[in-house]
Coordinates of C-alpha atoms and ligand atoms in Angstrom, one line a residue:
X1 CA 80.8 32.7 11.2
X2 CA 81.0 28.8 10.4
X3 CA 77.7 27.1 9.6
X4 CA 77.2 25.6 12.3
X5 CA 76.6 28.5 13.9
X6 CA 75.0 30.5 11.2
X7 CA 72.2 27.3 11.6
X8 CA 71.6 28.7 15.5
X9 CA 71.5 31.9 14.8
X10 CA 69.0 31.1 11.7
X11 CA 66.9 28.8 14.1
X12 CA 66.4 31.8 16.7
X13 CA 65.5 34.6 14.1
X14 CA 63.2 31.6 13.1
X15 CA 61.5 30.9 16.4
X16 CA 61.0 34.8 17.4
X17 CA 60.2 35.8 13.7
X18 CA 59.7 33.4 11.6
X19 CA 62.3 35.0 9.4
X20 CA 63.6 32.3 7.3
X21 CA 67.6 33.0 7.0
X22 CA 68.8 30.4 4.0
X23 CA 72.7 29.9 4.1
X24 CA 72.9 32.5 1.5
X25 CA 72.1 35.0 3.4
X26 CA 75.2 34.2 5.9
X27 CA 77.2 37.0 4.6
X28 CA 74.5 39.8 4.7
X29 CA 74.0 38.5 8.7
X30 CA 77.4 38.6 9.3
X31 CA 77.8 42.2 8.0
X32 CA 74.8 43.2 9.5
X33 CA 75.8 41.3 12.9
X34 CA 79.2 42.2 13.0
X35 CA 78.4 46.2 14.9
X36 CA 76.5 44.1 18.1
X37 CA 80.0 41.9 18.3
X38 CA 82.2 44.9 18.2
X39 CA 79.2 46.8 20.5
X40 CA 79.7 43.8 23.3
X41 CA 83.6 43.1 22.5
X42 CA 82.8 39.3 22.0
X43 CA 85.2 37.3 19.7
X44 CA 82.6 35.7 18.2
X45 CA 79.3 34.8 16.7
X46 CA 79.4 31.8 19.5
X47 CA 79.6 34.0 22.1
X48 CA 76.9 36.5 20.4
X49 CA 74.4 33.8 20.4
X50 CA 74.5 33.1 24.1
X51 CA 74.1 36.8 24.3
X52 CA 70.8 36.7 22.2
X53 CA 70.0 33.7 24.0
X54 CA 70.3 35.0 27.6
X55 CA 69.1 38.7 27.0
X56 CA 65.6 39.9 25.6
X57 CA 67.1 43.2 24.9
X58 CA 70.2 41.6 22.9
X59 CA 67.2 39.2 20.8
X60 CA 65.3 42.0 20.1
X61 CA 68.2 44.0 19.0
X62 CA 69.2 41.2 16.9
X63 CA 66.0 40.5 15.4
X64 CA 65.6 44.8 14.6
X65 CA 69.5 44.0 13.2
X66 CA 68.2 41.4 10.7
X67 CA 64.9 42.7 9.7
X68 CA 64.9 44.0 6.1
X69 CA 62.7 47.5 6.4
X70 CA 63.2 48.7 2.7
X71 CA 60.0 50.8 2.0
X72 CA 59.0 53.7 0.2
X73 CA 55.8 56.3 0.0
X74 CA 53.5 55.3 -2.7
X75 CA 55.3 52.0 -3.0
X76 CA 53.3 50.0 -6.0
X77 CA 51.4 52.7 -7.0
X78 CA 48.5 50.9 -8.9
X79 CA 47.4 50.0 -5.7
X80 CA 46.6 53.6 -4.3
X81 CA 44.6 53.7 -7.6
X82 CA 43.4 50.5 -7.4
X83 CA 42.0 52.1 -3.5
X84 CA 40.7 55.7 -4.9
X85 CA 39.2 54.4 -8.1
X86 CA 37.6 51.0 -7.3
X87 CA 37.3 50.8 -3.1
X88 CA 36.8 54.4 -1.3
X89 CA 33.9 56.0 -3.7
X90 CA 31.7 52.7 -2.9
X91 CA 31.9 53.5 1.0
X92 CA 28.9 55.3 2.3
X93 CA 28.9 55.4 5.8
X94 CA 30.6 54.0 9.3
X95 CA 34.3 54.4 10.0
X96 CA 37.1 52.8 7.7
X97 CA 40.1 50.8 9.0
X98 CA 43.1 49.8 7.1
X99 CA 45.9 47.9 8.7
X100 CA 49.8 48.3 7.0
X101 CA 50.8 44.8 8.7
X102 CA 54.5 44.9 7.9
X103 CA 54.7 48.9 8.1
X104 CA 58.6 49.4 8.5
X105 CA 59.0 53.3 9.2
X106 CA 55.0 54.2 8.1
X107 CA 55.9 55.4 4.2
X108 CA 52.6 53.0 3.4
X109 CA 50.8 53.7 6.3
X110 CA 51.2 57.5 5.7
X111 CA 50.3 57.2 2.1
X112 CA 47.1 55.2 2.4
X113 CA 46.3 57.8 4.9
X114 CA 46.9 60.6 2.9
X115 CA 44.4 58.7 0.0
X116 CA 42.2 58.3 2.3
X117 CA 41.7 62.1 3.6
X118 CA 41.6 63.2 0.3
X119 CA 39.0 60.7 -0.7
X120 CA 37.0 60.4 2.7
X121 CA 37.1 63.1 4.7
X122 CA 35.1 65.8 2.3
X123 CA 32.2 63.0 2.9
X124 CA 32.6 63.1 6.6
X125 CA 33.3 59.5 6.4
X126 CA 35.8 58.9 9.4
X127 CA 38.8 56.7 9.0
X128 CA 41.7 55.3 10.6
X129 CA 44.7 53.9 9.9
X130 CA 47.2 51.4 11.9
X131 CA 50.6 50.1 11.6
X132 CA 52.8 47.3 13.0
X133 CA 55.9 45.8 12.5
X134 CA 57.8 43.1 14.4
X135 CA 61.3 45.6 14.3
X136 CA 60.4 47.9 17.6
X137 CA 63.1 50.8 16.0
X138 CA 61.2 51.2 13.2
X139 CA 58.2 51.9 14.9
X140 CA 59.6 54.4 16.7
X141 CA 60.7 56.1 13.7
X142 CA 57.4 55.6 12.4
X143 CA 55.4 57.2 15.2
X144 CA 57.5 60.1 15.2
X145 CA 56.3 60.5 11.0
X146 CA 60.2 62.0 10.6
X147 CA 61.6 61.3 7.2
X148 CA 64.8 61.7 5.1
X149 CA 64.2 64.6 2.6
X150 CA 65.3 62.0 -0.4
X151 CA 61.9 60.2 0.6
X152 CA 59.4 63.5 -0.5
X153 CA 60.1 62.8 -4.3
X154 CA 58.2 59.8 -3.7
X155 CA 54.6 62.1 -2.4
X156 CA 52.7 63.8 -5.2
X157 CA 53.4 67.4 -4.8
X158 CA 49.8 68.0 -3.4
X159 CA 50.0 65.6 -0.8
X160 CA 53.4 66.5 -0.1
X161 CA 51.9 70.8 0.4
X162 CA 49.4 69.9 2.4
X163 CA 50.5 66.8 5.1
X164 CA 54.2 67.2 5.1
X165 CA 56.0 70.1 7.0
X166 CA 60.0 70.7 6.2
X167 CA 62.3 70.1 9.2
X168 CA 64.5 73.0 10.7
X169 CA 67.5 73.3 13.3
X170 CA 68.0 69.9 14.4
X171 CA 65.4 68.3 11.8
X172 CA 67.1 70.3 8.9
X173 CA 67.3 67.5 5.7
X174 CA 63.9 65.6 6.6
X175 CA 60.5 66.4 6.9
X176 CA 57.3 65.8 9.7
X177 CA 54.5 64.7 8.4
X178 CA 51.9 67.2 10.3
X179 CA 50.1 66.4 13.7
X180 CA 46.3 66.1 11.8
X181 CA 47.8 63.1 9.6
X182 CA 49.5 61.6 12.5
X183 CA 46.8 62.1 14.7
X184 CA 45.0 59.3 12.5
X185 CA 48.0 57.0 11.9
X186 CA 49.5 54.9 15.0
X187 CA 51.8 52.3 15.3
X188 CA 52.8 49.4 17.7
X189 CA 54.6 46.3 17.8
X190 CA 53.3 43.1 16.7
X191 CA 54.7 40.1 15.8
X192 CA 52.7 38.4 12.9
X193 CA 53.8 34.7 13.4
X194 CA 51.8 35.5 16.5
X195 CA 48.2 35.7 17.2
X196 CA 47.0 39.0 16.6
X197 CA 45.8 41.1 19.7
X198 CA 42.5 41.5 19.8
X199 CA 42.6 44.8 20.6
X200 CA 44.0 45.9 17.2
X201 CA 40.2 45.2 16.2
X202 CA 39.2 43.8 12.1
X203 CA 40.1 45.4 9.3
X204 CA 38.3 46.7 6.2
X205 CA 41.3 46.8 4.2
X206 CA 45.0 45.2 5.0
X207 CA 47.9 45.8 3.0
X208 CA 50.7 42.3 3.8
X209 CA 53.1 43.9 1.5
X210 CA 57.2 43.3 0.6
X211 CA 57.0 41.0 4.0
X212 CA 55.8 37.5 2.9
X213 CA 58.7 36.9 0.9
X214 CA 61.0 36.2 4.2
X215 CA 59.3 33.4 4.9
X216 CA 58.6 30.0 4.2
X217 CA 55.3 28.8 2.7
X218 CA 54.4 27.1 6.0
X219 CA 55.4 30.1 8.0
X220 CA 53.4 32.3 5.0
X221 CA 50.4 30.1 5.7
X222 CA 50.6 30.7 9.7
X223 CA 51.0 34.4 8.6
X224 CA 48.0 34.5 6.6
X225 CA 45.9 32.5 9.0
X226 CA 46.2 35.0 11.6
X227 CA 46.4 38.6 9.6
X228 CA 42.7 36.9 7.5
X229 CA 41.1 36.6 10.8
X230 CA 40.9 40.1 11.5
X231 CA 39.7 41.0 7.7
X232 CA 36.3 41.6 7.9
X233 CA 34.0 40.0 5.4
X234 CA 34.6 41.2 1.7
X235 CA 37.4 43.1 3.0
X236 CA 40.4 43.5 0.6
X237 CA 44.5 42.6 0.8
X238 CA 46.7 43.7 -1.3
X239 CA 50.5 41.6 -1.5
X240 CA 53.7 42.8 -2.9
X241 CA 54.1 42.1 -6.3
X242 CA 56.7 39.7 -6.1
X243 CA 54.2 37.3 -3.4
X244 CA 52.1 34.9 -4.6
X245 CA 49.1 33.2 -2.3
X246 CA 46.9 31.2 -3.9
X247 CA 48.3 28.0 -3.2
X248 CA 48.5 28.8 0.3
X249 CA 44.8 30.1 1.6
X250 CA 41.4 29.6 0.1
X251 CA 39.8 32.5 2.7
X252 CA 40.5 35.1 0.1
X253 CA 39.3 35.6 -3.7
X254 CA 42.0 37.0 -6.4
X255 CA 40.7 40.3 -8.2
X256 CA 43.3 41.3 -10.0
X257 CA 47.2 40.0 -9.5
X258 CA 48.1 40.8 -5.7
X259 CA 44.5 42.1 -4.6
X260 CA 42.5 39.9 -3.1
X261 CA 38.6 39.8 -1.4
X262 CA 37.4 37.9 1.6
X263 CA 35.5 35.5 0.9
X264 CA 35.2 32.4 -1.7
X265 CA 34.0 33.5 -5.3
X266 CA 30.8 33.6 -5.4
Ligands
SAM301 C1 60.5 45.2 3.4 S1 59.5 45.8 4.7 C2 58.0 46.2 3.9 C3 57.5 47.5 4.2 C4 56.2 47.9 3.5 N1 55.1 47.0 3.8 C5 56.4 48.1 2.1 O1 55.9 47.3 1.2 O2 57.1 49.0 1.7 C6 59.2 44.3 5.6 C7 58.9 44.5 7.1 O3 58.4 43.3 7.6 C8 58.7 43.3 9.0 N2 58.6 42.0 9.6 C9 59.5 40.9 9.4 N3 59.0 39.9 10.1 C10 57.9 40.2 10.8 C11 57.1 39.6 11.7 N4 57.2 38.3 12.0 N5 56.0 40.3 12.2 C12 55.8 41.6 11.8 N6 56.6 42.3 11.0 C13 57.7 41.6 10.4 C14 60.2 43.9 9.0 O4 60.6 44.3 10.2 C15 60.1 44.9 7.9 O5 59.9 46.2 8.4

């Protein structure tokens, strides 16, 4: 792929995504790239662009292609304590919502959900939990709750007895997670450089994690502006550890390193 048209390819992930490709990624997109060439038997990356240009399906494709979804249950773990130990036991009453914003295939959303049955649920405090991500695959894969057996080392053994159920015949080397947790996880497509649809509601807690770091600050400040407006008031966001947002929004309040509260400091 010569530069030239690495830099188109780069601008259109950027205008549907936001994604911001530097010229060292140009190898990693051509590997990645490479399959949708062979898949449309087009000599080159020229000829893939008008492709992604002309076809929604082909952008979308392209944009799942270059999407990085690593992800992993229980991901960060001193924020699942950070959630038992210092958010849940102060919640009395009404119905929680947490939002996984950049949710690849649901390992977060899942695991905040299983926290939040154990913690929640004996107090009849209802609870909810939503997902989205830009990458319409892995929200496939993350409504179905079908995982790789490799990813169960990654859910404490109690969590793991009583949400996850092992696959057999066709599912043989993954596991479900069970119809009660998925009943209170769901996931849909959203595009965060976007505004949010109102009809994904505000947020008590939002977790903007491993997803930032694609982006450039202005594209990270566009990001924040729309994901902060449906935090509620002293609602809290956690950030992957290797983000940093201070310098880009003053809506939120640091805690601790990559937790933050709505609101200024008081
Ligand atoms: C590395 S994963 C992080 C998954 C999870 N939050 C975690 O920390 O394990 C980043 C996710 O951000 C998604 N993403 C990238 N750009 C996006 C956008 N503009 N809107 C929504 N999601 C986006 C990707 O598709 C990918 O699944």
């Amino acid at each position: 792929m010569t530069s030239h048209t690495f830099e188109k390819l780069a601008a259109l992930v950027k205008t549907h995504s936001g994604i911001h490709l530097t010229e060292a990624k140009r190898q990693l997109v051509v590997g990645r790239l490479a399959k949708r060439l062979r898949h449309h038997n087009l000599e080159n990356f020229d000829r893939y662009y008008e492709v992604c240009t002309s076809s929604p399906d082909e952008l979308q494709i392209m944009i799942n292609t270059i999407t990085t979804n690593e992800t992993s249950f229980f991901r960060e773990q001193h924020h699942f304590t950070y959630m038992r130990t210092h958010i849940l036991p102060h919640i009395k009453t009404g119905h929680l919502r947490v939002w996984s914003a950049a949710a690849s295939i649901g390992a977060e959303a899942y695991s905040i959900a299983m926290v939040l049955d154990e913690i929640l649920t004996p107090h009849a405090i209802t609870w909810e939990v939503i997902g989205t991500d830009i990458n319409t695959d892995v929200v496939d894969q993350a409504n179905e709750g079908l995982f790789p057996m490799r990813f169960a080392e990654q859910i404490p053994l109690e969590y793991l007895k009583a949400y996850c159920l092992q696959g057999v015949d066709t599912h043989e080397g993954e596991f479900i997670i069970d119809d009660y947790l998925r009943s209170k996880v769901h996931f849909e497509v959203a595009n965060l450089m976007e505004p949010i649809p109102n009809d994904l509601g505000r947020f008590d807690i939002i977790f903007l994690r491993n997803m930032l770091i694609y982006f450039d600050n202005p594209a990270k400040e566009h990001i924040l502006k729309n994901v902060l407006k449906t935090l509620k008031p002293n609602g809290m966001l956690f950030i992957g550890h290797a983000e940093s947002i201070g310098h880009l929004t003053d809506e939120v309040t640091q805690i601790k390193p990559t937790i933050y509260r709505k609101g200024a400091r008081s």
